[in-house]
PDB file of C-alpha atoms and ligand atoms in Angstrom:
ATOM      1  CA  MET A  20     168.355-104.540   9.954  1.00  0.00           C
ATOM      2  CA  ARG A  21     171.042-103.061  12.173  1.00  0.00           C
ATOM      3  CA  LYS A  22     173.827-101.042  10.587  1.00  0.00           C
ATOM      4  CA  GLN A  23     177.298-102.478  10.004  1.00  0.00           C
ATOM      5  CA  ILE A  24     179.842 -99.797  10.897  1.00  0.00           C
ATOM      6  CA  ALA A  25     183.556 -99.160  10.391  1.00  0.00           C
ATOM      7  CA  ALA A  26     184.475 -96.301  12.727  1.00  0.00           C
ATOM      8  CA  ALA A  27     187.898 -94.669  12.566  1.00  0.00           C
ATOM      9  CA  ASN A  28     189.222 -93.254  15.843  1.00  0.00           C
ATOM     10  CA  TRP A  29     192.225 -91.123  14.988  1.00  0.00           C
ATOM     11  CA  LYS A  30     192.840 -90.298  18.670  1.00  0.00           C
ATOM     12  CA  MET A  31     195.449 -87.526  19.185  1.00  0.00           C
ATOM     13  CA  ASN A  32     197.374 -88.281  16.008  1.00  0.00           C
ATOM     14  CA  LEU A  33     198.307 -86.422  12.805  1.00  0.00           C
ATOM     15  CA  THR A  34     199.019 -82.789  12.057  1.00  0.00           C
ATOM     16  CA  TYR A  35     196.494 -80.799  10.036  1.00  0.00           C
ATOM     17  CA  GLN A  36     198.526 -81.370   6.881  1.00  0.00           C
ATOM     18  CA  GLN A  37     198.739 -85.104   7.533  1.00  0.00           C
ATOM     19  CA  ALA A  38     194.982 -85.176   8.122  1.00  0.00           C
ATOM     20  CA  GLU A  39     194.397 -83.463   4.760  1.00  0.00           C
ATOM     21  CA  LYS A  40     196.638 -86.040   3.084  1.00  0.00           C
ATOM     22  CA  LEU A  41     194.857 -88.959   4.751  1.00  0.00           C
ATOM     23  CA  PHE A  42     191.473 -87.652   3.568  1.00  0.00           C
ATOM     24  CA  ASP A  43     192.863 -87.293   0.030  1.00  0.00           C
ATOM     25  CA  GLU A  44     194.103 -90.888   0.153  1.00  0.00           C
ATOM     26  CA  LEU A  45     190.818 -92.187   1.592  1.00  0.00           C
ATOM     27  CA  LEU A  46     188.853 -90.453  -1.140  1.00  0.00           C
ATOM     28  CA  ALA A  47     191.159 -91.892  -3.795  1.00  0.00           C
ATOM     29  CA  THR A  48     190.840 -95.477  -2.513  1.00  0.00           C
ATOM     30  CA  PRO A  49     187.745 -97.247  -3.788  1.00  0.00           C
ATOM     31  CA  HIS A  50     185.473 -98.671  -1.117  1.00  0.00           C
ATOM     32  CA  GLN A  51     182.156-100.404  -1.315  1.00  0.00           C
ATOM     33  CA  LEU A  52     179.733 -99.127   1.314  1.00  0.00           C
ATOM     34  CA  LYS A  53     176.416-100.900   0.903  1.00  0.00           C
ATOM     35  CA  GLN A  54     173.038 -99.598   1.998  1.00  0.00           C
ATOM     36  CA  ASP A  55     173.174-100.817   5.604  1.00  0.00           C
ATOM     37  CA  GLN A  56     176.828 -99.956   6.083  1.00  0.00           C
ATOM     38  CA  LEU A  57     178.385 -96.824   7.486  1.00  0.00           C
ATOM     39  CA  ALA A  58     181.907 -95.389   7.739  1.00  0.00           C
ATOM     40  CA  ILE A  59     182.490 -92.967  10.624  1.00  0.00           C
ATOM     41  CA  PHE A  60     185.530 -90.718  11.053  1.00  0.00           C
ATOM     42  CA  ALA A  61     186.163 -89.618  14.648  1.00  0.00           C
ATOM     43  CA  VAL A  62     188.801 -86.933  14.298  1.00  0.00           C
ATOM     44  CA  PRO A  63     190.399 -84.442  16.727  1.00  0.00           C
ATOM     45  CA  PHE A  64     188.280 -81.327  17.396  1.00  0.00           C
ATOM     46  CA  PRO A  65     190.424 -78.938  15.289  1.00  0.00           C
ATOM     47  CA  TYR A  66     189.901 -81.153  12.213  1.00  0.00           C
ATOM     48  CA  LEU A  67     186.112 -81.536  12.432  1.00  0.00           C
ATOM     49  CA  GLN A  68     185.445 -78.777   9.933  1.00  0.00           C
ATOM     50  CA  LEU A  69     187.970 -80.231   7.495  1.00  0.00           C
ATOM     51  CA  ALA A  70     186.423 -83.686   7.925  1.00  0.00           C
ATOM     52  CA  ASN A  71     183.005 -82.210   7.258  1.00  0.00           C
ATOM     53  CA  GLU A  72     184.212 -80.485   4.102  1.00  0.00           C
ATOM     54  CA  ARG A  73     185.893 -83.621   2.783  1.00  0.00           C
ATOM     55  CA  MET A  74     183.488 -86.321   3.919  1.00  0.00           C
ATOM     56  CA  SER A  75     179.999 -84.958   4.574  1.00  0.00           C
ATOM     57  CA  GLY A  76     177.461 -85.460   1.890  1.00  0.00           C
ATOM     58  CA  ARG A  77     179.089 -88.709   0.817  1.00  0.00           C
ATOM     59  CA  ALA A  78     176.721 -91.621   0.990  1.00  0.00           C
ATOM     60  CA  ASN A  79     176.917 -93.608   4.249  1.00  0.00           C
ATOM     61  CA  VAL A  80     179.739 -91.536   5.707  1.00  0.00           C
ATOM     62  CA  MET A  81     179.577 -89.664   9.010  1.00  0.00           C
ATOM     63  CA  VAL A  82     181.977 -87.423  10.922  1.00  0.00           C
ATOM     64  CA  ALA A  83     182.286 -87.769  14.703  1.00  0.00           C
ATOM     65  CA  ALA A  84     184.008 -86.104  17.631  1.00  0.00           C
ATOM     66  CA  GLN A  85     186.023 -88.205  20.067  1.00  0.00           C
ATOM     67  CA  ASN A  86     184.633 -86.638  23.232  1.00  0.00           C
ATOM     68  CA  CYS A  87     182.378 -83.880  24.549  1.00  0.00           C
ATOM     69  CA  SER A  88     181.764 -82.108  27.841  1.00  0.00           C
ATOM     70  CA  ASN A  89     179.226 -83.255  30.411  1.00  0.00           C
ATOM     71  CA  LYS A  90     178.343 -79.576  30.890  1.00  0.00           C
ATOM     72  CA  ARG A  91     175.999 -77.725  28.577  1.00  0.00           C
ATOM     73  CA  SER A  92     177.932 -74.420  28.357  1.00  0.00           C
ATOM     74  CA  GLY A  93     179.732 -71.870  30.475  1.00  0.00           C
ATOM     75  CA  ALA A  94     183.009 -71.326  32.269  1.00  0.00           C
ATOM     76  CA  TYR A  95     184.724 -74.649  31.553  1.00  0.00           C
ATOM     77  CA  THR A  96     187.970 -73.639  29.871  1.00  0.00           C
ATOM     78  CA  GLY A  97     189.141 -76.094  27.256  1.00  0.00           C
ATOM     79  CA  GLU A  98     185.915 -78.089  27.094  1.00  0.00           C
ATOM     80  CA  VAL A  99     183.792 -78.638  23.980  1.00  0.00           C
ATOM     81  CA  SER A 100     180.012 -78.795  24.342  1.00  0.00           C
ATOM     82  CA  VAL A 101     177.542 -80.989  22.509  1.00  0.00           C
ATOM     83  CA  GLU A 102     175.769 -77.851  21.350  1.00  0.00           C
ATOM     84  CA  MET A 103     178.980 -76.653  19.675  1.00  0.00           C
ATOM     85  CA  LEU A 104     179.281 -79.965  17.846  1.00  0.00           C
ATOM     86  CA  ASN A 105     175.648 -79.801  16.824  1.00  0.00           C
ATOM     87  CA  SER A 106     176.063 -76.254  15.517  1.00  0.00           C
ATOM     88  CA  MET A 107     178.868 -77.568  13.254  1.00  0.00           C
ATOM     89  CA  ASN A 108     176.604 -80.359  11.966  1.00  0.00           C
ATOM     90  CA  ILE A 109     178.613 -83.089  13.669  1.00  0.00           C
ATOM     91  CA  PRO A 110     176.120 -85.937  14.084  1.00  0.00           C
ATOM     92  CA  CYS A 111     178.050 -88.328  16.289  1.00  0.00           C
ATOM     93  CA  VAL A 112     180.480 -88.502  19.233  1.00  0.00           C
ATOM     94  CA  ILE A 113     182.490 -91.232  20.978  1.00  0.00           C
ATOM     95  CA  ILE A 114     181.595 -91.407  24.676  1.00  0.00           C
ATOM     96  CA  GLY A 115     183.560 -93.195  27.377  1.00  0.00           C
ATOM     97  CA  HIS A 116     186.540 -94.457  25.433  1.00  0.00           C
ATOM     98  CA  SER A 117     188.753 -96.410  27.849  1.00  0.00           C
ATOM     99  CA  GLU A 118     191.489 -93.785  27.431  1.00  0.00           C
ATOM    100  CA  ARG A 119     189.024 -91.151  28.719  1.00  0.00           C
ATOM    101  CA  ARG A 120     188.031 -93.424  31.587  1.00  0.00           C
ATOM    102  CA  GLU A 121     191.625 -94.259  32.471  1.00  0.00           C
ATOM    103  CA  TYR A 122     193.559 -91.005  31.954  1.00  0.00           C
ATOM    104  CA  PHE A 123     190.781 -88.484  32.643  1.00  0.00           C
ATOM    105  CA  ASN A 124     188.935 -90.349  35.385  1.00  0.00           C
ATOM    106  CA  GLU A 125     185.614 -90.493  33.561  1.00  0.00           C
ATOM    107  CA  SER A 126     183.154 -92.520  35.615  1.00  0.00           C
ATOM    108  CA  ASN A 127     180.040 -94.386  34.511  1.00  0.00           C
ATOM    109  CA  GLN A 128     177.948 -91.634  36.171  1.00  0.00           C
ATOM    110  CA  LEU A 129     179.738 -88.831  34.326  1.00  0.00           C
ATOM    111  CA  LEU A 130     179.295 -90.724  31.058  1.00  0.00           C
ATOM    112  CA  ALA A 131     175.571 -91.027  31.765  1.00  0.00           C
ATOM    113  CA  GLU A 132     175.429 -87.210  31.902  1.00  0.00           C
ATOM    114  CA  LYS A 133     177.213 -86.943  28.553  1.00  0.00           C
ATOM    115  CA  ILE A 134     174.858 -89.502  27.013  1.00  0.00           C
ATOM    116  CA  ASP A 135     171.843 -87.520  28.225  1.00  0.00           C
ATOM    117  CA  ILE A 136     173.055 -84.250  26.688  1.00  0.00           C
ATOM    118  CA  CYS A 137     173.869 -85.994  23.389  1.00  0.00           C
ATOM    119  CA  LEU A 138     170.431 -87.558  23.157  1.00  0.00           C
ATOM    120  CA  GLU A 139     168.648 -84.316  24.088  1.00  0.00           C
ATOM    121  CA  THR A 140     170.612 -82.552  21.354  1.00  0.00           C
ATOM    122  CA  GLY A 141     170.094 -85.260  18.749  1.00  0.00           C
ATOM    123  CA  ILE A 142     173.723 -86.376  18.522  1.00  0.00           C
ATOM    124  CA  GLN A 143     174.416 -90.081  18.292  1.00  0.00           C
ATOM    125  CA  PRO A 144     176.745 -91.442  20.979  1.00  0.00           C
ATOM    126  CA  ILE A 145     179.107 -94.332  20.325  1.00  0.00           C
ATOM    127  CA  PHE A 146     179.256 -95.654  23.873  1.00  0.00           C
ATOM    128  CA  CYS A 147     182.442 -97.581  24.701  1.00  0.00           C
ATOM    129  CA  CYS A 148     182.693-100.313  27.292  1.00  0.00           C
ATOM    130  CA  GLY A 149     185.232-103.045  28.018  1.00  0.00           C
ATOM    131  CA  GLU A 150     187.248-104.684  30.739  1.00  0.00           C
ATOM    132  CA  PRO A 151     190.927-104.444  31.761  1.00  0.00           C
ATOM    133  CA  LEU A 152     193.230-107.473  31.712  1.00  0.00           C
ATOM    134  CA  ASP A 153     192.935-108.380  35.420  1.00  0.00           C
ATOM    135  CA  ILE A 154     189.153-108.585  35.144  1.00  0.00           C
ATOM    136  CA  ARG A 155     189.420-110.794  32.035  1.00  0.00           C
ATOM    137  CA  GLU A 156     191.913-113.026  33.836  1.00  0.00           C
ATOM    138  CA  ALA A 157     189.579-113.304  36.833  1.00  0.00           C
ATOM    139  CA  GLY A 158     186.753-114.260  34.440  1.00  0.00           C
ATOM    140  CA  THR A 159     184.425-111.503  35.689  1.00  0.00           C
ATOM    141  CA  GLN A 160     184.240-109.498  32.451  1.00  0.00           C
ATOM    142  CA  ASN A 161     180.472-109.894  32.044  1.00  0.00           C
ATOM    143  CA  VAL A 162     179.773-108.443  35.490  1.00  0.00           C
ATOM    144  CA  PHE A 163     182.216-105.586  34.788  1.00  0.00           C
ATOM    145  CA  VAL A 164     180.805-104.669  31.370  1.00  0.00           C
ATOM    146  CA  GLY A 165     177.237-105.252  32.611  1.00  0.00           C
ATOM    147  CA  LYS A 166     177.804-102.627  35.300  1.00  0.00           C
ATOM    148  CA  GLN A 167     179.184-100.130  32.762  1.00  0.00           C
ATOM    149  CA  LEU A 168     176.015-100.539  30.702  1.00  0.00           C
ATOM    150  CA  GLU A 169     173.712-100.370  33.725  1.00  0.00           C
ATOM    151  CA  GLU A 170     175.276 -97.254  35.223  1.00  0.00           C
ATOM    152  CA  SER A 171     175.560 -95.257  32.010  1.00  0.00           C
ATOM    153  CA  LEU A 172     172.592 -96.440  29.918  1.00  0.00           C
ATOM    154  CA  PHE A 173     169.913 -98.171  31.961  1.00  0.00           C
ATOM    155  CA  HIS A 174     168.217 -94.924  32.992  1.00  0.00           C
ATOM    156  CA  LEU A 175     167.289 -94.318  29.321  1.00  0.00           C
ATOM    157  CA  SER A 176     163.968 -95.153  27.701  1.00  0.00           C
ATOM    158  CA  ALA A 177     163.851 -97.843  25.031  1.00  0.00           C
ATOM    159  CA  GLU A 178     163.183 -95.108  22.484  1.00  0.00           C
ATOM    160  CA  GLN A 179     166.355 -93.274  23.530  1.00  0.00           C
ATOM    161  CA  LEU A 180     168.482 -96.405  23.514  1.00  0.00           C
ATOM    162  CA  GLN A 181     167.768 -96.937  19.824  1.00  0.00           C
ATOM    163  CA  HIS A 182     169.947 -93.925  19.025  1.00  0.00           C
ATOM    164  CA  ILE A 183     173.051 -95.412  20.630  1.00  0.00           C
ATOM    165  CA  VAL A 184     175.855 -97.419  19.084  1.00  0.00           C
ATOM    166  CA  ILE A 185     177.881 -99.599  21.469  1.00  0.00           C
ATOM    167  CA  ALA A 186     181.582-100.330  21.075  1.00  0.00           C
ATOM    168  CA  TYR A 187     183.027-103.212  23.067  1.00  0.00           C
ATOM    169  CA  GLU A 188     186.737-102.576  23.507  1.00  0.00           C
ATOM    170  CA  PRO A 189     188.617-104.909  25.830  1.00  0.00           C
ATOM    171  CA  ILE A 190     191.356-102.667  27.234  1.00  0.00           C
ATOM    172  CA  TRP A 191     193.960-105.420  26.945  1.00  0.00           C
ATOM    173  CA  ALA A 192     193.457-105.437  23.180  1.00  0.00           C
ATOM    174  CA  ILE A 193     193.669-101.683  22.524  1.00  0.00           C
ATOM    175  CA  GLY A 194     196.838-100.608  20.757  1.00  0.00           C
ATOM    176  CA  THR A 195     198.559-103.783  21.923  1.00  0.00           C
ATOM    177  CA  GLY A 196     198.395-105.792  18.716  1.00  0.00           C
ATOM    178  CA  LYS A 197     196.598-108.418  20.818  1.00  0.00           C
ATOM    179  CA  THR A 198     193.135-108.858  19.310  1.00  0.00           C
ATOM    180  CA  ALA A 199     190.332-110.641  21.087  1.00  0.00           C
ATOM    181  CA  SER A 200     189.563-113.808  19.162  1.00  0.00           C
ATOM    182  CA  ALA A 201     186.398-113.741  17.089  1.00  0.00           C
ATOM    183  CA  ASP A 202     184.906-116.182  19.611  1.00  0.00           C
ATOM    184  CA  GLN A 203     185.768-113.945  22.567  1.00  0.00           C
ATOM    185  CA  ALA A 204     184.291-110.939  20.759  1.00  0.00           C
ATOM    186  CA  GLN A 205     181.133-112.825  19.800  1.00  0.00           C
ATOM    187  CA  GLU A 206     180.681-114.122  23.344  1.00  0.00           C
ATOM    188  CA  MET A 207     180.835-110.636  24.853  1.00  0.00           C
ATOM    189  CA  HIS A 208     178.718-109.041  22.119  1.00  0.00           C
ATOM    190  CA  ALA A 209     176.039-111.688  22.668  1.00  0.00           C
ATOM    191  CA  PHE A 210     176.174-110.968  26.402  1.00  0.00           C
ATOM    192  CA  ILE A 211     175.829-107.206  25.795  1.00  0.00           C
ATOM    193  CA  ARG A 212     172.868-107.761  23.483  1.00  0.00           C
ATOM    194  CA  SER A 213     171.139-110.101  25.941  1.00  0.00           C
ATOM    195  CA  HIS A 214     171.754-107.669  28.810  1.00  0.00           C
ATOM    196  CA  LEU A 215     170.181-104.852  26.775  1.00  0.00           C
ATOM    197  CA  SER A 216     167.361-107.132  25.732  1.00  0.00           C
ATOM    198  CA  ALA A 217     166.488-108.010  29.357  1.00  0.00           C
ATOM    199  CA  LYS A 218     166.086-104.311  30.142  1.00  0.00           C
ATOM    200  CA  PHE A 219     164.824-102.776  26.882  1.00  0.00           C
ATOM    201  CA  GLY A 220     163.258-105.696  25.020  1.00  0.00           C
ATOM    202  CA  ASP A 221     164.320-107.976  22.215  1.00  0.00           C
ATOM    203  CA  SER A 222     163.498-105.871  19.210  1.00  0.00           C
ATOM    204  CA  ILE A 223     165.401-102.832  20.520  1.00  0.00           C
ATOM    205  CA  ALA A 224     168.454-104.960  21.416  1.00  0.00           C
ATOM    206  CA  GLU A 225     168.431-106.697  18.030  1.00  0.00           C
ATOM    207  CA  ASN A 226     168.617-103.345  16.265  1.00  0.00           C
ATOM    208  CA  ILE A 227     171.572-101.912  18.188  1.00  0.00           C
ATOM    209  CA  SER A 228     174.910-101.985  16.407  1.00  0.00           C
ATOM    210  CA  ILE A 229     177.665-103.386  18.631  1.00  0.00           C
ATOM    211  CA  LEU A 230     181.174-102.694  17.322  1.00  0.00           C
ATOM    212  CA  TYR A 231     184.348-104.463  18.382  1.00  0.00           C
ATOM    213  CA  GLY A 232     187.481-102.407  19.069  1.00  0.00           C
ATOM    214  CA  GLY A 233     191.026-103.450  19.905  1.00  0.00           C
ATOM    215  CA  SER A 234     193.720-103.999  17.282  1.00  0.00           C
ATOM    216  CA  VAL A 235     191.309-104.432  14.378  1.00  0.00           C
ATOM    217  CA  LYS A 236     193.377-104.609  11.175  1.00  0.00           C
ATOM    218  CA  GLY A 237     192.803-105.242   7.503  1.00  0.00           C
ATOM    219  CA  ASN A 238     193.775-108.873   7.944  1.00  0.00           C
ATOM    220  CA  ASN A 239     191.574-109.764  10.940  1.00  0.00           C
ATOM    221  CA  ALA A 240     188.482-107.620  10.318  1.00  0.00           C
ATOM    222  CA  ALA A 241     186.583-110.082   8.122  1.00  0.00           C
ATOM    223  CA  GLU A 242     186.935-112.892  10.658  1.00  0.00           C
ATOM    224  CA  LEU A 243     185.768-110.661  13.536  1.00  0.00           C
ATOM    225  CA  PHE A 244     182.890-109.151  11.558  1.00  0.00           C
ATOM    226  CA  SER A 245     181.700-112.579  10.388  1.00  0.00           C
ATOM    227  CA  ARG A 246     180.254-113.275  13.834  1.00  0.00           C
ATOM    228  CA  ARG A 247     176.535-112.824  14.370  1.00  0.00           C
ATOM    229  CA  ASP A 248     176.681-110.083  16.999  1.00  0.00           C
ATOM    230  CA  VAL A 249     179.757-108.212  15.758  1.00  0.00           C
ATOM    231  CA  ASP A 250     178.443-105.313  13.689  1.00  0.00           C
ATOM    232  CA  GLY A 251     181.750-103.778  12.664  1.00  0.00           C
ATOM    233  CA  GLY A 252     184.686-102.154  14.400  1.00  0.00           C
ATOM    234  CA  LEU A 253     186.028 -99.085  16.180  1.00  0.00           C
ATOM    235  CA  VAL A 254     189.512 -98.801  14.785  1.00  0.00           C
ATOM    236  CA  GLY A 255     192.456 -96.845  16.180  1.00  0.00           C
ATOM    237  CA  GLY A 256     195.921 -97.498  14.746  1.00  0.00           C
ATOM    238  CA  ALA A 257     194.788 -99.073  11.483  1.00  0.00           C
ATOM    239  CA  SER A 258     192.509 -96.115  10.709  1.00  0.00           C
ATOM    240  CA  LEU A 259     195.564 -93.903  10.171  1.00  0.00           C
ATOM    241  CA  ASP A 260     196.407 -95.779   6.979  1.00  0.00           C
ATOM    242  CA  ALA A 261     193.965 -95.279   4.113  1.00  0.00           C
ATOM    243  CA  ALA A 262     194.516 -98.652   2.418  1.00  0.00           C
ATOM    244  CA  GLU A 263     194.249-100.498   5.713  1.00  0.00           C
ATOM    245  CA  PHE A 264     191.069 -98.710   6.779  1.00  0.00           C
ATOM    246  CA  VAL A 265     189.415 -99.241   3.407  1.00  0.00           C
ATOM    247  CA  LYS A 266     190.196-102.957   3.747  1.00  0.00           C
ATOM    248  CA  ILE A 267     188.316-102.845   7.053  1.00  0.00           C
ATOM    249  CA  ILE A 268     185.372-101.028   5.440  1.00  0.00           C
ATOM    250  CA  ASN A 269     185.282-103.648   2.728  1.00  0.00           C
ATOM    251  CA  ALA A 270     185.259-106.439   5.357  1.00  0.00           C
ATOM    252  CA  LEU A 271     181.877-105.276   6.772  1.00  0.00           C
ATOM    253  CA  LYS A 272     179.104-107.792   6.301  1.00  0.00           C
TER     254      LYS A 272
HETATM  255  P1  LIG B 326     193.437 -99.804  18.257  1.00  0.00           P
HETATM  256  O1  LIG B 326     192.465 -98.798  19.067  1.00  0.00           O
HETATM  257  O2  LIG B 326     192.693-100.215  17.021  1.00  0.00           O
HETATM  258  O3  LIG B 326     194.661 -99.002  17.969  1.00  0.00           O
HETATM  259  O4  LIG B 326     193.681-100.963  19.154  1.00  0.00           O
HETATM  260  C1  LIG B 326     191.089 -99.028  19.131  1.00  0.00           C
HETATM  261  C2  LIG B 326     190.436 -97.940  19.944  1.00  0.00           C
HETATM  262  O5  LIG B 326     190.988 -97.597  21.004  1.00  0.00           O
HETATM  263  O6  LIG B 326     189.384 -97.390  19.582  1.00  0.00           O
END
């Protein structure tokens, strides 16, 4: 059975002291993670060690980075390599968030390079895809998202693909308070799964977790997660509030 996942994406928010406080609050708020459920905390690089100290070793909890370099090592000032993350026992990294694509010009090809290094190193990528508003309005979102998947993931073997989590994040729903409806999310998740199935086979596609991201909150998570192909959420704003994020964890199916 594929994993149901609530992934927190803190983005570039919180001071170190605020991060410590949020971890304290999260640990003090009861949550019910079942066997096939996972909570992931994608925190800024300087807080990875803190996140590890507070969260690692807890059942069904993982710490993640929000990005990594497409280079292995060397003279790339300011970059963080996958090997560095691995050496800190960080098991997971977000790849290709729309904010990386939009503000840092990350292309599908560049993301394919990052995916390759992650998989070689044994780090699990959460691969983000999703269309902007004009594409949704033109009704060509499946072609757009299909191309993102093809150009960043279709060179992988079926064995490699099994180690990837996908996050569908329609750009028009991120940080806007405008959530995709559960039907819109389900429709796209079913498309993503069928697209992966055509290339990698049914059983591989059935086992991939596909998360929805874009204004997931405590009060809409259960409805979104109730759909067949929605295996949890990648959560920005609402993950900065312990009670809200725990509500989202508790809404996993
Ligand atoms: P949001 O962000 O929940 O604040 O919309 C989601 C994301 O960008 O991962």
